[in-house]
XYZ file of C-alpha atoms in Angstrom:
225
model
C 113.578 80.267 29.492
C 113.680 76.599 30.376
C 116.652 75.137 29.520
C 117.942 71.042 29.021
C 121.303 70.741 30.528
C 122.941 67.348 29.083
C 125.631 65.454 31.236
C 124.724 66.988 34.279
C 126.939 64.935 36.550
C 130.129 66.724 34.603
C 132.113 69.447 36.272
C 131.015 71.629 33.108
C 126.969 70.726 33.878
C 127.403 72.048 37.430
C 128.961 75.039 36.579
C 126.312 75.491 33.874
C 123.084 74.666 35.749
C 124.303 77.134 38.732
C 125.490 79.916 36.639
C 121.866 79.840 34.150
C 119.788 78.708 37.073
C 119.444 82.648 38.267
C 117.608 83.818 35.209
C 116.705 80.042 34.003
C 114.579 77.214 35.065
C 117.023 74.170 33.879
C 115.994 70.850 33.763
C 119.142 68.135 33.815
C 119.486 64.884 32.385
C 122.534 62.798 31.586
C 122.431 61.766 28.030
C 124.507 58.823 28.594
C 122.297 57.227 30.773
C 119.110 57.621 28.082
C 118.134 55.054 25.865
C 118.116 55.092 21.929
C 114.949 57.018 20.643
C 112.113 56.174 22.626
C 109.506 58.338 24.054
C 111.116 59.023 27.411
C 113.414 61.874 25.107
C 110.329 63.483 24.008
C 108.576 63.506 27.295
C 112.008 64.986 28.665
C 111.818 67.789 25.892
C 108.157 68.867 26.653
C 107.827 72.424 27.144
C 111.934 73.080 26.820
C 112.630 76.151 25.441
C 116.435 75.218 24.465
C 119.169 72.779 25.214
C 122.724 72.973 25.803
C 124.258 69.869 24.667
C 127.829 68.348 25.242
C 129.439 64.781 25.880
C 130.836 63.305 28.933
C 133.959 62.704 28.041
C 134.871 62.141 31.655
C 132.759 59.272 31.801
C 133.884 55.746 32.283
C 132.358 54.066 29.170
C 134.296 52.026 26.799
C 134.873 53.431 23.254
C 131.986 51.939 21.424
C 129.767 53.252 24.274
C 131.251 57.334 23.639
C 131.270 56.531 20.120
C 127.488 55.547 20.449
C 126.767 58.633 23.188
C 128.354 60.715 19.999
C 126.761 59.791 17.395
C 123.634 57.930 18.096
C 122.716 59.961 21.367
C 122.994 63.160 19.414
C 120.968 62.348 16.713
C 118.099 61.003 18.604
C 117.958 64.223 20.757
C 118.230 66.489 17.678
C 115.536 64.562 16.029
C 113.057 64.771 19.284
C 114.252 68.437 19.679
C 113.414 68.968 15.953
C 109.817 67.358 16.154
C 109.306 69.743 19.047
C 109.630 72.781 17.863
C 112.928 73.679 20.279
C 113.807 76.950 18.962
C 117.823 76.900 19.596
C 120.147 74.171 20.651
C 124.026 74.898 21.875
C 126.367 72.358 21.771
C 129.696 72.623 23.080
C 132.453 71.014 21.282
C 136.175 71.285 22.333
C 139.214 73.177 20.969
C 141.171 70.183 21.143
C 140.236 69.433 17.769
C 143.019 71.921 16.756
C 145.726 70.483 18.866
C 147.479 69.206 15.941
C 148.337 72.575 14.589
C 151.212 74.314 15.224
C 150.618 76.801 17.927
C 152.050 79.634 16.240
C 149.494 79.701 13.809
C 146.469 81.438 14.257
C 143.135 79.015 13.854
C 140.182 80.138 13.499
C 136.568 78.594 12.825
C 137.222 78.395 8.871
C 140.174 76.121 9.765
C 139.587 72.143 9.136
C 140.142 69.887 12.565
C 143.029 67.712 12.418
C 140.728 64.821 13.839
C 142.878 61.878 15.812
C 141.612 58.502 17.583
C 141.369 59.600 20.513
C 138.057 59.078 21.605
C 137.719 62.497 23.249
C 138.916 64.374 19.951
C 137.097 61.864 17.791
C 133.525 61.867 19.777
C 133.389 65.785 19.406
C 134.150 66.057 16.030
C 131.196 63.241 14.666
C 128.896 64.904 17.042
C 129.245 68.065 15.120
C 128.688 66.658 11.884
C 125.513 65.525 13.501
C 124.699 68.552 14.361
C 125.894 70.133 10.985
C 123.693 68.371 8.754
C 120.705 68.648 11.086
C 120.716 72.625 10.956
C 122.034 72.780 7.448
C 118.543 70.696 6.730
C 116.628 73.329 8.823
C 115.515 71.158 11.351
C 117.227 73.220 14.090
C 119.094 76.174 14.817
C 122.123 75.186 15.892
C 124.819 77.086 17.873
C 128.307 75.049 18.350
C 130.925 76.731 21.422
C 134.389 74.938 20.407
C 135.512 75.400 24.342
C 138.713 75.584 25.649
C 139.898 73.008 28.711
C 137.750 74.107 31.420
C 140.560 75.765 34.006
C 138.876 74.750 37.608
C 142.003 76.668 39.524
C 141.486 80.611 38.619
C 145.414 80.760 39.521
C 146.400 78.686 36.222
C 147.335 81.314 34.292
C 149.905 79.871 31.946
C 147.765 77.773 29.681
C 147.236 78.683 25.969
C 143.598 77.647 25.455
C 141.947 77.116 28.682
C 138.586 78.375 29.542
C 137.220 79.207 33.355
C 133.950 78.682 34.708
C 132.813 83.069 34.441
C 134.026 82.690 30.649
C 131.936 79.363 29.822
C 128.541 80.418 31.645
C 128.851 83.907 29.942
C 129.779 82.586 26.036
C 126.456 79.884 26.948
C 124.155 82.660 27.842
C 125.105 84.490 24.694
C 124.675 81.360 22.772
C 120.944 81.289 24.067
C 120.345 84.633 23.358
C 121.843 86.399 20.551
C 120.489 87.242 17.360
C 121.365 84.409 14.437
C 122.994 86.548 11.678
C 121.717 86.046 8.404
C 122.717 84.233 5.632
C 124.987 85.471 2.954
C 122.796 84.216 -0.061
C 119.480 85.410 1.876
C 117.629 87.174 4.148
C 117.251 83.926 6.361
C 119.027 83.505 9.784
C 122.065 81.268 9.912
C 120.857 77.881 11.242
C 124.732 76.370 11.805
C 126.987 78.760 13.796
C 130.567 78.262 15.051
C 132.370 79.948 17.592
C 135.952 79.758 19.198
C 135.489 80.231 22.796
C 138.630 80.688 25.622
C 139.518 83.284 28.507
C 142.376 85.462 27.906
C 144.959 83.824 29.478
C 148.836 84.221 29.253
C 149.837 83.284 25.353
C 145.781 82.895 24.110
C 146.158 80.676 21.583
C 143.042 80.919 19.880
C 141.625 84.106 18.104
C 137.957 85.559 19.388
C 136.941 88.046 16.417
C 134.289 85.995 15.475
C 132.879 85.137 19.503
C 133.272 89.258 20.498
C 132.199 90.580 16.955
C 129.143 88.165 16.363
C 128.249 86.578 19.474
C 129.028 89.239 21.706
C 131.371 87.168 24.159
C 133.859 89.281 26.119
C 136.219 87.312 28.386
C 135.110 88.548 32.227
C 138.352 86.799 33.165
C 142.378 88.344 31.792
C 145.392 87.538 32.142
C 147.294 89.814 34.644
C 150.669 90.448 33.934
């Protein structure tokens, strides 16, 4: 499969383009750096099988510019990865969206976000709305990994919804690969698709039914007591 890895200069793109790159031939770009529509996004989509979208957050833009990156940046790649036939696109949003909740309760993907201002929290959640409405139109089949804080230091084990590299390569793969359930109305596939995605670390926070029943993500990393 050959595979478009946004924001490759991101610790996440790294960890992504070495971890796929065995079975993969990925091609990296940094959406960020691309222009509004223009035909250097379609020539960067010819013959790309998928694409595994997410925003630098890390980057040192002002807010209009993430804003912008968000919303304008994922349209314009959705719309060129539409018009080219790309089969299956994964983006990866964040869990922070839930923050706000108390962490007693038990969120899962059928829960609303309790959106803020902060650009991080706010970029992720209009991205998805982009990405929403473009598979709910069937332009594109659409797979969206709410992530956990990437967890660089395997000895941080008391975090509540953290995610480390093993887990994030392994829920992507399964992302690219699994079979799109069907709808409940008809015998289509499911062209929108949520998933919680963390590791099992000390006081989980977030449930993973849905990411081991449908998606077929199992945590390669646990918490050892």
């Amino acid at each position: 499969m050959r595979i478009l890895i946004t924001s490759d200069s991101t610790d996440m793109g790294k960890i992504l383009t070495d971890g796929l790159s065995f079975e993969n031939e990925i091609v990296q770009a940094n959406l960020c750096t691309l222009p509004g529509f223009s035909p250097s996004i379609s020539d960067l989509l010819t013959g790309i099988d998928a694409i595994v979208h997410f925003l630098d957050t890390d980057a040192k833009m002002d807010v209009s510019e993430s804003l912008d990156s968000a919303m304008r940046g994922t349209y314009d790649l959705l719309w060129s990865a539409a018009h080219e036939g790309i089969s299956r696109v994964v983006f990866l949003s964040s869990l922070t969206l839930f923050s706000k909740y108390d962490e007693a309760m038990r969120v899962t993907e059928t829960w609303r976000p309790k959106v803020t201002t902060a650009p991080k929290i706010l970029c992720n959640h209009l991205a998805e709305y982009v990405c929403r409405e473009f598979a709910r139109e069937g332009r594109v089949s659409i797979v969206c990994l709410r992530l956990g804080e990437l967890v660089l230091d395997p000895s941080q084990q008391n975090i509540d919804s953290g995610i480390y590299p093993e887990d994030a390569v392994h829920a992507v793969k399964r992302a690219l690969e699994f079979d799109l359930p069907l709808g409940k109305t008809t015998e289509l596939p499911q062209r929108w698709n949520i998933f919680h995605v963390q590791s099992e670390t000390h006081n989980a926070r977030f449930p993973l039914d849905n990411a081991r029943s449908t998606l077929g993500f199992e945590p390669t990393q646990r918490y050892q007591r």
